[in-house]
């Protein structure tokens, strides 16, 4: 059943889920917690290039959703505070219940970013 995403999920997507890879990586980290995973393990499990995984993990680290253990190789674990954890858990529940609504939200976020970029390059104020 389609519905309106709760505010915490909407804000999570708007502020931290730039694309479908980010969505999958964040949900994977939460699902696997408290296990630690390398970027290579995450990439293999999700079929996402390791470079992309590393960039997303660094972004999630900066935002407080993940932290790395300084081992060789570097290992990552979900590290959200209680509000972040609740938002990610709510996101996971929405993906399970109504994946289309979540996908549409992520896609529309990207569409708005592309429109904004296109508007920045308009010459002479013409549409």
Coordinates of C-alpha atoms in Angstrom, one line a residue:
X1 CA 0.0 0.0 0.0
X2 CA 1.5 3.3 -1.1
X3 CA 1.8 6.0 1.5
X4 CA 3.6 9.1 2.7
X5 CA 7.0 8.4 4.2
X6 CA 7.4 9.4 7.9
X7 CA 9.3 12.7 8.4
X8 CA 12.4 10.9 9.9
X9 CA 12.7 8.7 6.8
X10 CA 12.1 11.6 4.4
X11 CA 14.9 13.6 6.1
X12 CA 17.2 10.6 6.1
X13 CA 16.8 10.2 2.3
X14 CA 17.0 13.9 1.6
X15 CA 20.2 14.4 3.7
X16 CA 22.1 11.1 3.4
X17 CA 20.7 8.8 0.6
X18 CA 22.1 10.3 -2.6
X19 CA 21.4 7.2 -4.7
X20 CA 20.4 3.6 -4.7
X21 CA 23.9 2.5 -3.9
X22 CA 23.8 4.6 -0.8
X23 CA 20.4 3.2 0.1
X24 CA 21.7 -0.4 -0.2
X25 CA 24.9 0.3 1.7
X26 CA 23.2 2.0 4.6
X27 CA 20.6 -0.8 4.9
X28 CA 23.3 -3.5 4.7
X29 CA 25.4 -1.9 7.4
X30 CA 22.4 -1.7 9.7
X31 CA 21.2 -5.2 8.9
X32 CA 24.7 -6.6 9.5
X33 CA 25.3 -4.7 12.8
X34 CA 27.2 -5.4 15.0
X35 CA 29.3 -7.3 12.5
X36 CA 32.2 -5.5 10.9
X37 CA 32.7 -5.6 7.2
X38 CA 35.4 -4.4 4.8
X39 CA 34.5 -2.3 1.8
X40 CA 35.4 -5.2 -0.4
X41 CA 32.9 -7.5 1.5
X42 CA 30.2 -4.9 1.2
X43 CA 30.9 -4.4 -2.5
X44 CA 30.8 -8.1 -3.2
X45 CA 27.6 -8.7 -1.2
X46 CA 25.8 -5.8 -2.9
X47 CA 27.5 -6.0 -6.3
X48 CA 28.7 -2.4 -6.0
X49 CA 32.2 -1.2 -7.1
X50 CA 34.6 -0.9 -4.1
X51 CA 35.4 2.7 -5.0
X52 CA 31.7 3.6 -4.7
X53 CA 31.4 1.7 -1.4
X54 CA 34.4 3.5 0.0
X55 CA 33.0 6.9 -0.9
X56 CA 29.6 6.1 0.6
X57 CA 31.2 4.7 3.8
X58 CA 33.3 7.9 4.2
X59 CA 30.2 10.0 3.9
X60 CA 28.3 7.8 6.3
X61 CA 31.2 8.0 8.7
X62 CA 31.2 11.8 8.5
X63 CA 27.4 11.8 9.2
X64 CA 27.8 9.4 12.2
X65 CA 26.1 6.4 10.6
X66 CA 29.2 4.3 10.4
X67 CA 32.7 4.0 11.9
X68 CA 35.7 2.1 10.8
X69 CA 38.0 0.0 12.8
X70 CA 41.6 0.9 12.0
X71 CA 42.6 -2.6 11.0
X72 CA 44.2 -3.8 7.8
X73 CA 42.0 -4.1 5.9
X74 CA 39.8 -1.4 7.3
X75 CA 36.5 -2.7 8.7
X76 CA 33.2 -0.8 9.0
X77 CA 30.3 -1.1 11.4
X78 CA 26.9 0.7 11.7
X79 CA 27.3 3.4 14.4
X80 CA 24.2 5.5 14.3
X81 CA 22.9 7.2 17.4
X82 CA 19.4 6.3 18.7
X83 CA 17.6 8.7 16.4
X84 CA 19.7 7.7 13.3
X85 CA 19.1 4.0 14.2
X86 CA 15.4 4.5 14.4
X87 CA 15.3 6.4 11.1
X88 CA 17.3 3.6 9.3
X89 CA 15.1 1.0 10.9
X90 CA 12.0 2.9 9.8
X91 CA 13.5 3.2 6.3
X92 CA 14.2 -0.6 6.2
X93 CA 10.6 -1.3 7.2
X94 CA 9.3 1.0 4.4
X95 CA 11.6 -0.7 1.9
X96 CA 10.1 -4.1 3.0
X97 CA 6.5 -2.8 3.0
X98 CA 6.5 -0.3 0.1
X99 CA 9.7 -0.3 -1.9
X100 CA 8.2 1.8 -4.7
X101 CA 7.6 4.8 -2.5
X102 CA 11.2 4.7 -1.2
X103 CA 12.6 4.3 -4.7
X104 CA 10.4 7.2 -6.0
X105 CA 11.7 9.4 -3.1
X106 CA 15.3 8.6 -3.9
X107 CA 14.8 9.1 -7.6
X108 CA 12.9 12.4 -7.2
X109 CA 15.7 13.6 -5.0
X110 CA 18.1 13.0 -7.8
X111 CA 15.8 14.6 -10.4
X112 CA 15.6 17.8 -8.3
X113 CA 19.4 17.9 -8.1
X114 CA 19.7 17.5 -11.9
X115 CA 17.1 20.2 -12.5
X116 CA 18.9 22.5 -10.1
X117 CA 22.2 21.9 -11.9
X118 CA 20.5 22.4 -15.3
X119 CA 19.1 25.7 -14.1
X120 CA 22.5 26.9 -13.0
X121 CA 23.7 26.5 -16.6
X122 CA 20.9 28.2 -18.4
X123 CA 22.1 31.2 -20.4
X124 CA 20.3 34.4 -20.7
X125 CA 17.4 33.3 -18.5
X126 CA 15.8 31.2 -21.3
X127 CA 14.1 27.9 -20.5

